[in-house]
Amino acid sequence: MHIKFLSHGQGSARGAVNYLLGERDHTGEERAEVTVLSGDPHLVAEVADASAHQWRYTSGVIAWSPEDNPTPEQINQVVQDFERTAFAGLDPDQYATCAVLHREQDGTAHIHTLTARVELSTGKALNIAPPGHEKTFDPLRDYWNHSQGWARPDDPERFRHVQPGHEPHRSHPDRHPKTRAEITAHIEALAADGLVTNAKEVRQELADIGEITRASKDYVSVRPHGEDKPIRLRGELYRDNWTIDQTLEREARRAQSAAAGRDGQRDPDAAERARKRLEAATGRREAYHRERYQRPEPQLEQAAELSRGWATATDRADREAPSHGSGTGRAVESGRWPSELDAPGSDHGGRDADGQRPGGEWHPADRLADQQAHPALTDLERGDPAGRVDASVGRSSGNTHD
């Protein structure tokens, strides 16, 4: 299994979703299966395309080799682990993501993930695959591969002679090799004939093709004659310790494995080490998310809701209560505590049912008792917890006394 993220994300998320849900792939071949495993792709597209950020979405792929043949239960669990890792520390209502399963005609399965790059409670950008994301997702990949015996992209048995790059296709190659593919085909042909047998001879041959501008233990950069830019060559053939014997031994082991059928080499110890790395990486991401996307305190939200309910009840009481002479016309509902605006002037000489003392003043003991019964009172008297003064109580009644 392999996890990777694509370079898309600035275009239309709706177009990406249409591709994910389409019956045919980019080559026009019909897919054997298209299944939404999690989330709502259409909702993700709406959220992403409504974003004001330059990058609207993050696209990822979880792919298996044909011989892995994961079960539906394993596929669903991998998706859950992926989302648990990607969104550590966030609640489900803070992000918009989906996962869509594609199965090809040969039975090979892979999953596309699409995530809107915005955190929903704050509107801040949310990038689940920032630079260095491999430190978070590689342990997840390694845990599953070692525990299930799935094919690993880092398995030496699966190394390629050369790692392909991105370059335009040349349908009519020149007499001398100039592209990455042409150079590699030339070196492989020499190796097959036994004309190059080690890294030193490979680099001598590359020096005849052009100028070697840089060389390391893992790659060689060469600028072919007549070309302006060098080409970086990576892969087994271009390592500084390569020998023909290594390639022959590897090819023999691969042929033997293919003949016997791959039975998956499980490595519980390696899986446990990967699990520990995954826990540490997930913990770091959780701490970062909680710090960056802080949500309002639940107590403050509750107090704000209580303030709005209090004002609504007061408005209703003012409208429904009969007017008595020059009084306020305010009917104090049972079960609520008076506000500062409930303290009238000299027109109420006696103490009313809410415990107000003569002269319209509150005794400190009464105020303390009310605050203990209603902890949010002190905050509400100062104003809305979000920094807004709740003026609805004062403007609810048209009475001139208020």
Tab-separated table of C-alpha atoms in Angstrom:
chain	number	residue	atom	x	y	z
A	1	MET	CA	0.000	0.000	0.000
A	2	HIS	CA	1.137	3.507	-0.752
A	3	ILE	CA	-0.164	6.919	0.382
A	4	LYS	CA	0.604	10.002	-1.667
A	5	PHE	CA	-0.793	13.483	-2.252
A	6	LEU	CA	-1.221	15.093	-5.654
A	7	SER	CA	-0.215	18.570	-6.761
A	8	HIS	CA	-3.786	19.578	-7.669
A	9	GLY	CA	-5.851	21.931	-5.538
A	10	GLN	CA	-6.173	25.370	-7.143
A	11	GLY	CA	-8.758	24.516	-9.776
A	12	SER	CA	-12.405	23.586	-9.555
A	13	ALA	CA	-13.235	21.139	-6.800
A	14	ARG	CA	-16.495	20.388	-8.629
A	15	GLY	CA	-14.493	19.149	-11.597
A	16	ALA	CA	-12.392	16.945	-9.324
A	17	VAL	CA	-15.527	15.438	-7.758
A	18	ASN	CA	-17.055	14.785	-11.176
A	19	TYR	CA	-13.915	12.840	-12.056
A	20	LEU	CA	-13.988	10.866	-8.810
A	21	LEU	CA	-17.614	9.858	-9.306
A	22	GLY	CA	-17.315	9.200	-13.051
A	23	GLU	CA	-17.702	5.727	-14.505
A	24	ARG	CA	-14.507	6.041	-16.582
A	25	ASP	CA	-10.925	6.910	-15.705
A	26	HIS	CA	-8.690	9.486	-17.397
A	27	THR	CA	-7.868	7.025	-20.204
A	28	GLY	CA	-11.516	6.377	-20.955
A	29	GLU	CA	-11.475	2.878	-19.471
A	30	GLU	CA	-14.595	1.904	-17.572
A	31	ARG	CA	-14.125	1.389	-13.850
A	32	ALA	CA	-15.329	-1.842	-12.318
A	33	GLU	CA	-16.489	-0.083	-9.137
A	34	VAL	CA	-16.982	3.450	-7.826
A	35	THR	CA	-18.065	3.642	-4.181
A	36	VAL	CA	-18.202	6.571	-1.761
A	37	LEU	CA	-16.658	5.272	1.465
A	38	SER	CA	-16.945	8.392	3.639
A	39	GLY	CA	-18.140	11.968	3.498
A	40	ASP	CA	-20.237	13.790	0.910
A	41	PRO	CA	-18.221	14.630	-2.234
A	42	HIS	CA	-20.744	17.239	-3.385
A	43	LEU	CA	-20.592	19.033	-0.035
A	44	VAL	CA	-16.789	18.996	-0.136
A	45	ALA	CA	-16.896	20.580	-3.598
A	46	GLU	CA	-19.271	23.325	-2.439
A	47	VAL	CA	-17.149	24.155	0.602
A	48	ALA	CA	-13.882	24.111	-1.362
A	49	ASP	CA	-15.129	26.211	-4.277
A	50	ALA	CA	-16.594	28.774	-1.860
A	51	SER	CA	-13.220	29.214	-0.172
A	52	ALA	CA	-11.366	32.493	-0.632
A	53	HIS	CA	-7.989	30.752	-0.294
A	54	GLN	CA	-5.763	30.215	-3.329
A	55	TRP	CA	-5.536	26.493	-2.614
A	56	ARG	CA	-9.080	25.136	-2.427
A	57	TYR	CA	-8.637	21.431	-1.813
A	58	THR	CA	-6.115	18.670	-1.120
A	59	SER	CA	-6.224	15.518	-3.224
A	60	GLY	CA	-4.715	12.247	-2.036
A	61	VAL	CA	-4.468	8.631	-3.169
A	62	ILE	CA	-4.249	5.401	-1.184
A	63	ALA	CA	-3.234	2.596	-3.551
A	64	TRP	CA	-2.649	-1.143	-3.288
A	65	SER	CA	-0.713	-3.504	-5.512
A	66	PRO	CA	-2.768	-6.168	-7.311
A	67	GLU	CA	-1.327	-8.910	-5.108
A	68	ASP	CA	-2.363	-7.153	-1.881
A	69	ASN	CA	-6.093	-7.756	-2.436
A	70	PRO	CA	-7.342	-5.990	0.740
A	71	THR	CA	-10.747	-6.950	2.109
A	72	PRO	CA	-13.603	-4.403	2.305
A	73	GLU	CA	-13.163	-4.332	6.089
A	74	GLN	CA	-9.448	-3.556	5.733
A	75	ILE	CA	-10.156	-0.812	3.193
A	76	ASN	CA	-12.686	0.845	5.490
A	77	GLN	CA	-10.303	0.638	8.446
A	78	VAL	CA	-7.484	2.205	6.429
A	79	VAL	CA	-9.797	5.100	5.515
A	80	GLN	CA	-10.728	5.581	9.166
A	81	ASP	CA	-7.077	5.541	10.231
A	82	PHE	CA	-6.201	7.999	7.459
A	83	GLU	CA	-8.860	10.474	8.585
A	84	ARG	CA	-8.002	9.985	12.254
A	85	THR	CA	-4.399	10.860	11.412
A	86	ALA	CA	-5.125	13.723	9.009
A	87	PHE	CA	-7.640	15.465	11.291
A	88	ALA	CA	-6.178	14.692	14.711
A	89	GLY	CA	-7.532	17.089	17.331
A	90	LEU	CA	-10.444	18.270	15.176
A	91	ASP	CA	-14.142	17.495	15.512
A	92	PRO	CA	-16.052	16.180	12.463
A	93	ASP	CA	-17.874	19.495	12.070
A	94	GLN	CA	-14.553	21.336	11.629
A	95	TYR	CA	-13.601	19.869	8.240
A	96	ALA	CA	-15.086	18.649	4.967
A	97	THR	CA	-13.572	15.530	3.406
A	98	CYS	CA	-14.569	12.459	1.430
A	99	ALA	CA	-13.069	9.172	0.257
A	100	VAL	CA	-14.062	7.388	-2.965
A	101	LEU	CA	-13.051	3.817	-3.864
A	102	HIS	CA	-12.111	2.975	-7.451
A	103	ARG	CA	-11.658	-0.625	-8.515
A	104	GLU	CA	-10.186	-1.443	-11.907
A	105	GLN	CA	-11.171	-4.324	-14.143
A	106	ASP	CA	-8.297	-6.456	-12.833
A	107	GLY	CA	-9.575	-6.006	-9.265
A	108	THR	CA	-6.909	-3.501	-8.176
A	109	ALA	CA	-8.283	-1.040	-5.644
A	110	HIS	CA	-7.288	2.502	-4.849
A	111	ILE	CA	-8.930	5.331	-2.935
A	112	HIS	CA	-9.118	9.005	-3.781
A	113	THR	CA	-9.442	11.447	-0.893
A	114	LEU	CA	-10.581	15.042	-1.341
A	115	THR	CA	-10.448	17.611	1.475
A	116	ALA	CA	-11.516	21.236	1.428
A	117	ARG	CA	-8.561	23.362	2.557
A	118	VAL	CA	-10.501	25.379	5.110
A	119	GLU	CA	-11.284	24.795	8.775
A	120	LEU	CA	-15.009	25.385	9.167
A	121	SER	CA	-15.248	26.945	12.641
A	122	THR	CA	-12.624	29.650	12.051
A	123	GLY	CA	-12.348	29.944	8.259
A	124	LYS	CA	-8.568	29.507	8.456
A	125	ALA	CA	-6.679	27.500	5.850
A	126	LEU	CA	-6.395	23.781	6.626
A	127	ASN	CA	-3.657	21.842	4.839
A	128	ILE	CA	-3.489	18.175	5.806
A	129	ALA	CA	-0.410	17.610	3.614
A	130	PRO	CA	2.052	20.423	4.385
A	131	PRO	CA	5.763	20.106	3.554
A	132	GLY	CA	7.144	17.212	5.575
A	133	HIS	CA	3.806	15.375	5.735
A	134	GLU	CA	5.674	12.140	5.044
A	135	LYS	CA	6.734	12.065	8.703
A	136	THR	CA	3.053	11.730	9.598
A	137	PHE	CA	1.680	9.477	6.867
A	138	ASP	CA	4.644	7.165	6.221
A	139	PRO	CA	4.286	5.546	9.680
A	140	LEU	CA	0.600	4.918	8.908
A	141	ARG	CA	1.552	3.309	5.611
A	142	ASP	CA	4.339	1.263	7.212
A	143	TYR	CA	2.123	0.019	10.022
A	144	TRP	CA	-0.420	-1.444	7.634
A	145	ASN	CA	2.139	-2.845	5.205
A	146	HIS	CA	4.185	-4.593	7.904
A	147	SER	CA	1.165	-5.871	9.815
A	148	GLN	CA	-0.619	-7.222	6.710
A	149	GLY	CA	2.342	-8.166	4.550
A	150	TRP	CA	1.272	-5.781	1.791
A	151	ALA	CA	3.652	-4.632	-0.930
A	152	ARG	CA	5.831	-1.754	0.260
A	153	PRO	CA	7.110	1.050	-1.955
A	154	ASP	CA	10.286	1.086	0.153
A	155	ASP	CA	10.833	-2.657	-0.329
A	156	PRO	CA	14.257	-3.244	-1.994
A	157	GLU	CA	12.661	-6.070	-3.961
A	158	ARG	CA	10.473	-3.495	-5.707
A	159	PHE	CA	13.176	-0.976	-6.655
A	160	ARG	CA	13.119	0.177	-10.245
A	161	HIS	CA	16.126	0.533	-12.461
A	162	VAL	CA	15.119	4.175	-12.834
A	163	GLN	CA	12.538	6.410	-11.242
A	164	PRO	CA	10.459	8.155	-13.920
A	165	GLY	CA	10.281	11.924	-14.024
A	166	HIS	CA	8.077	14.457	-15.796
A	167	GLU	CA	9.250	15.422	-19.261
A	168	PRO	CA	7.705	15.745	-22.721
A	169	HIS	CA	7.474	12.605	-24.831
A	170	ARG	CA	9.857	12.381	-27.775
A	171	SER	CA	8.356	10.199	-30.500
A	172	HIS	CA	11.476	10.478	-32.671
A	173	PRO	CA	14.583	10.290	-30.491
A	174	ASP	CA	17.836	11.711	-31.716
A	175	ARG	CA	20.753	9.525	-32.667
A	176	HIS	CA	22.288	10.109	-29.243
A	177	PRO	CA	20.085	9.708	-26.119
A	178	LYS	CA	18.916	13.015	-24.708
A	179	THR	CA	15.906	12.295	-22.482
A	180	ARG	CA	15.764	10.394	-19.229
A	181	ALA	CA	13.969	7.435	-20.815
A	182	GLU	CA	16.378	7.283	-23.773
A	183	ILE	CA	19.441	7.404	-21.542
A	184	THR	CA	18.113	4.680	-19.274
A	185	ALA	CA	17.160	2.440	-22.189
A	186	HIS	CA	20.692	2.897	-23.544
A	187	ILE	CA	22.331	1.986	-20.197
A	188	GLU	CA	20.016	-1.001	-19.677
A	189	ALA	CA	20.873	-2.337	-23.120
A	190	LEU	CA	24.582	-2.092	-22.341
A	191	ALA	CA	24.034	-3.864	-19.009
A	192	ALA	CA	22.047	-6.655	-20.690
A	193	ASP	CA	24.950	-7.243	-23.082
A	194	GLY	CA	27.432	-7.197	-20.197
A	195	LEU	CA	29.156	-4.037	-21.441
A	196	VAL	CA	28.562	-2.177	-18.165
A	197	THR	CA	28.692	-4.150	-14.925
A	198	ASN	CA	29.138	-1.579	-12.137
A	199	ALA	CA	28.488	2.013	-11.137
A	200	LYS	CA	31.898	3.252	-12.339
A	201	GLU	CA	31.290	1.971	-15.857
A	202	VAL	CA	27.783	3.449	-15.877
A	203	ARG	CA	29.123	6.880	-15.029
A	204	GLN	CA	31.848	6.582	-17.650
A	205	GLU	CA	29.162	5.885	-20.230
A	206	LEU	CA	27.145	8.876	-19.009
A	207	ALA	CA	30.228	11.070	-19.404
A	208	ASP	CA	30.289	10.081	-23.105
A	209	ILE	CA	26.614	11.045	-23.426
A	210	GLY	CA	27.147	14.507	-21.931
A	211	GLU	CA	28.596	16.466	-19.055
A	212	ILE	CA	28.055	15.099	-15.532
A	213	THR	CA	27.118	18.174	-13.533
A	214	ARG	CA	26.523	16.477	-10.206
A	215	ALA	CA	26.874	13.006	-8.722
A	216	SER	CA	25.963	11.529	-5.349
A	217	LYS	CA	25.471	8.092	-3.882
A	218	ASP	CA	21.827	8.023	-5.047
A	219	TYR	CA	21.742	9.892	-8.365
A	220	VAL	CA	23.676	11.397	-11.272
A	221	SER	CA	22.888	14.629	-13.122
A	222	VAL	CA	24.026	14.782	-16.738
A	223	ARG	CA	23.591	17.445	-19.423
A	224	PRO	CA	23.476	15.710	-22.829
A	225	HIS	CA	25.507	17.240	-25.616
A	226	GLY	CA	23.603	20.071	-27.259
A	227	GLU	CA	21.119	20.461	-24.395
A	228	ASP	CA	20.813	23.438	-22.062
A	229	LYS	CA	19.584	21.758	-18.896
A	230	PRO	CA	20.909	18.720	-17.021
A	231	ILE	CA	18.780	15.650	-16.320
A	232	ARG	CA	18.798	14.066	-12.888
A	233	LEU	CA	18.910	10.262	-13.087
A	234	ARG	CA	17.717	8.281	-10.092
A	235	GLY	CA	17.208	4.591	-9.514
A	236	GLU	CA	19.122	1.414	-8.974
A	237	LEU	CA	21.309	1.814	-12.066
A	238	TYR	CA	22.608	5.200	-10.961
A	239	ARG	CA	23.608	4.419	-7.384
A	240	ASP	CA	27.307	4.661	-6.672
A	241	ASN	CA	27.412	1.045	-5.385
A	242	TRP	CA	25.457	-0.659	-8.170
A	243	THR	CA	26.720	-3.899	-9.666
A	244	ILE	CA	25.185	-6.209	-12.258
A	245	ASP	CA	25.143	-9.008	-9.672
A	246	GLN	CA	22.698	-7.075	-7.503
A	247	THR	CA	20.268	-6.729	-10.390
A	248	LEU	CA	20.530	-10.366	-11.426
A	249	GLU	CA	19.929	-11.576	-7.861
A	250	ARG	CA	16.966	-9.301	-7.414
A	251	GLU	CA	15.397	-10.360	-10.708
A	252	ALA	CA	15.846	-14.008	-9.758
A	253	ARG	CA	14.122	-13.495	-6.382
A	254	ARG	CA	11.294	-11.591	-8.036
A	255	ALA	CA	10.741	-14.348	-10.586
A	256	GLN	CA	10.703	-16.989	-7.843
A	257	SER	CA	8.218	-14.980	-5.801
A	258	ALA	CA	5.938	-14.496	-8.806
A	259	ALA	CA	6.017	-18.222	-9.569
A	260	ALA	CA	5.180	-19.234	-6.005
A	261	GLY	CA	2.630	-16.464	-5.457
A	262	ARG	CA	3.183	-13.650	-2.974
A	263	ASP	CA	2.178	-14.624	0.536
A	264	GLY	CA	2.990	-11.313	2.222
A	265	GLN	CA	5.860	-11.085	4.667
A	266	ARG	CA	4.383	-9.853	7.934
A	267	ASP	CA	6.740	-8.180	10.374
A	268	PRO	CA	5.055	-7.601	13.769
A	269	ASP	CA	8.121	-5.894	15.262
A	270	ALA	CA	8.361	-3.423	12.384
A	271	ALA	CA	4.609	-2.837	12.589
A	272	GLU	CA	4.886	-2.018	16.297
A	273	ARG	CA	7.725	0.424	15.678
A	274	ALA	CA	5.666	2.089	12.960
A	275	ARG	CA	2.663	2.266	15.298
A	276	LYS	CA	4.710	4.114	17.913
A	277	ARG	CA	5.984	6.586	15.322
A	278	LEU	CA	2.411	7.071	14.149
A	279	GLU	CA	1.187	7.811	17.680
A	280	ALA	CA	3.919	10.403	18.171
A	281	ALA	CA	3.213	12.070	14.812
A	282	THR	CA	-0.531	12.087	15.442
A	283	GLY	CA	0.016	13.631	18.870
A	284	ARG	CA	2.073	16.447	17.367
A	285	ARG	CA	-0.581	17.116	14.745
A	286	GLU	CA	-3.343	17.074	17.352
A	287	ALA	CA	-1.520	19.675	19.461
A	288	TYR	CA	-0.974	21.885	16.428
A	289	HIS	CA	-4.611	21.690	15.331
A	290	ARG	CA	-5.938	22.482	18.798
A	291	GLU	CA	-3.655	25.499	19.042
A	292	ARG	CA	-4.382	26.859	15.574
A	293	TYR	CA	-8.124	26.211	15.428
A	294	GLN	CA	-9.321	27.153	18.905
A	295	ARG	CA	-13.064	26.977	19.307
A	296	PRO	CA	-15.076	29.188	21.708
A	297	GLU	CA	-15.315	27.857	25.255
A	298	PRO	CA	-18.562	25.885	25.740
A	299	GLN	CA	-19.325	27.824	28.956
A	300	LEU	CA	-19.144	31.126	27.116
A	301	GLU	CA	-21.359	29.844	24.339
A	302	GLN	CA	-23.861	28.647	26.913
A	303	ALA	CA	-23.797	32.016	28.665
A	304	ALA	CA	-24.362	33.824	25.381
A	305	GLU	CA	-27.329	31.585	24.607
A	306	LEU	CA	-28.706	32.218	28.099
A	307	SER	CA	-28.360	35.962	27.534
A	308	ARG	CA	-30.314	35.797	24.307
A	309	GLY	CA	-33.030	33.689	25.910
A	310	TRP	CA	-33.261	36.081	28.839
A	311	ALA	CA	-33.730	39.071	26.550
A	312	THR	CA	-36.407	37.263	24.526
A	313	ALA	CA	-38.342	36.343	27.640
A	314	THR	CA	-38.131	39.920	28.922
A	315	ASP	CA	-39.450	41.299	25.619
A	316	ARG	CA	-42.389	38.956	25.713
A	317	ALA	CA	-43.189	39.873	29.311
A	318	ASP	CA	-43.109	43.590	28.500
A	319	ARG	CA	-45.534	43.156	25.647
A	320	GLU	CA	-47.946	40.946	27.556
A	321	ALA	CA	-47.968	42.642	30.995
A	322	PRO	CA	-50.673	45.274	31.731
A	323	SER	CA	-49.633	48.847	32.454
A	324	HIS	CA	-50.233	50.183	36.018
A	325	GLY	CA	-50.235	53.962	36.088
A	326	SER	CA	-46.800	55.395	35.911
A	327	GLY	CA	-45.093	52.071	36.639
A	328	THR	CA	-42.737	50.322	34.308
A	329	GLY	CA	-45.327	47.902	32.981
A	330	ARG	CA	-42.678	45.132	33.279
A	331	ALA	CA	-43.842	41.779	34.510
A	332	VAL	CA	-40.994	39.855	36.100
A	333	GLU	CA	-41.318	36.214	35.105
A	334	SER	CA	-41.016	33.624	37.786
A	335	GLY	CA	-37.811	31.656	37.678
A	336	ARG	CA	-35.649	34.457	36.258
A	337	TRP	CA	-33.450	36.891	38.094
A	338	PRO	CA	-33.891	40.675	37.733
A	339	SER	CA	-31.577	42.724	35.611
A	340	GLU	CA	-30.154	46.104	36.370
A	341	LEU	CA	-33.051	47.544	34.366
A	342	ASP	CA	-35.559	45.960	36.750
A	343	ALA	CA	-34.509	48.330	39.550
A	344	PRO	CA	-37.131	51.144	39.350
A	345	GLY	CA	-37.076	54.527	41.049
A	346	SER	CA	-39.291	55.738	43.909
A	347	ASP	CA	-42.504	54.400	42.386
A	348	HIS	CA	-41.918	51.019	44.044
A	349	GLY	CA	-41.543	51.673	47.720
A	350	GLY	CA	-41.937	48.092	48.893
A	351	ARG	CA	-39.966	44.930	48.240
A	352	ASP	CA	-41.451	42.957	45.324
A	353	ALA	CA	-41.659	39.221	44.742
A	354	ASP	CA	-38.140	39.087	43.287
A	355	GLY	CA	-36.585	40.197	46.564
A	356	GLN	CA	-35.855	43.801	45.675
A	357	ARG	CA	-35.349	46.041	48.713
A	358	PRO	CA	-37.042	49.408	49.204
A	359	GLY	CA	-35.461	52.204	47.258
A	360	GLY	CA	-34.797	50.015	44.217
A	361	GLU	CA	-31.452	48.714	45.497
A	362	TRP	CA	-30.114	45.227	45.870
A	363	HIS	CA	-28.617	44.044	49.068
A	364	PRO	CA	-25.158	42.481	48.591
A	365	ALA	CA	-26.382	39.242	50.150
A	366	ASP	CA	-29.199	39.084	47.638
A	367	ARG	CA	-26.816	39.679	44.759
A	368	LEU	CA	-24.396	37.020	46.027
A	369	ALA	CA	-27.210	34.516	46.345
A	370	ASP	CA	-28.333	35.205	42.795
A	371	GLN	CA	-24.799	34.876	41.461
A	372	GLN	CA	-24.385	31.556	43.191
A	373	ALA	CA	-27.667	30.329	41.783
A	374	HIS	CA	-26.800	31.681	38.324
A	375	PRO	CA	-23.019	31.664	37.778
A	376	ALA	CA	-23.372	33.327	34.397
A	377	LEU	CA	-24.971	36.440	35.924
A	378	THR	CA	-21.740	38.310	36.593
A	379	ASP	CA	-20.539	37.803	33.042
A	380	LEU	CA	-23.891	38.708	31.572
A	381	GLU	CA	-24.049	41.981	33.521
A	382	ARG	CA	-20.733	42.923	31.999
A	383	GLY	CA	-22.055	42.124	28.548
A	384	ASP	CA	-22.072	39.361	25.993
A	385	PRO	CA	-19.089	36.956	26.442
A	386	ALA	CA	-18.147	37.520	22.842
A	387	GLY	CA	-17.532	41.170	23.569
A	388	ARG	CA	-20.945	42.510	22.545
A	389	VAL	CA	-23.216	44.324	24.989
A	390	ASP	CA	-26.668	42.806	24.909
A	391	ALA	CA	-28.793	45.841	24.305
A	392	SER	CA	-31.935	43.882	23.439
A	393	VAL	CA	-33.185	44.062	27.028
A	394	GLY	CA	-33.026	47.852	27.099
A	395	ARG	CA	-34.697	48.328	23.749
A	396	SER	CA	-37.335	45.659	24.107
A	397	SER	CA	-39.875	47.885	25.804
A	398	GLY	CA	-41.149	51.119	24.497
A	399	ASN	CA	-41.859	52.373	28.020
A	400	THR	CA	-40.345	55.763	28.619
A	401	HIS	CA	-39.476	54.890	32.212
A	402	ASP	CA	-37.085	52.191	30.977
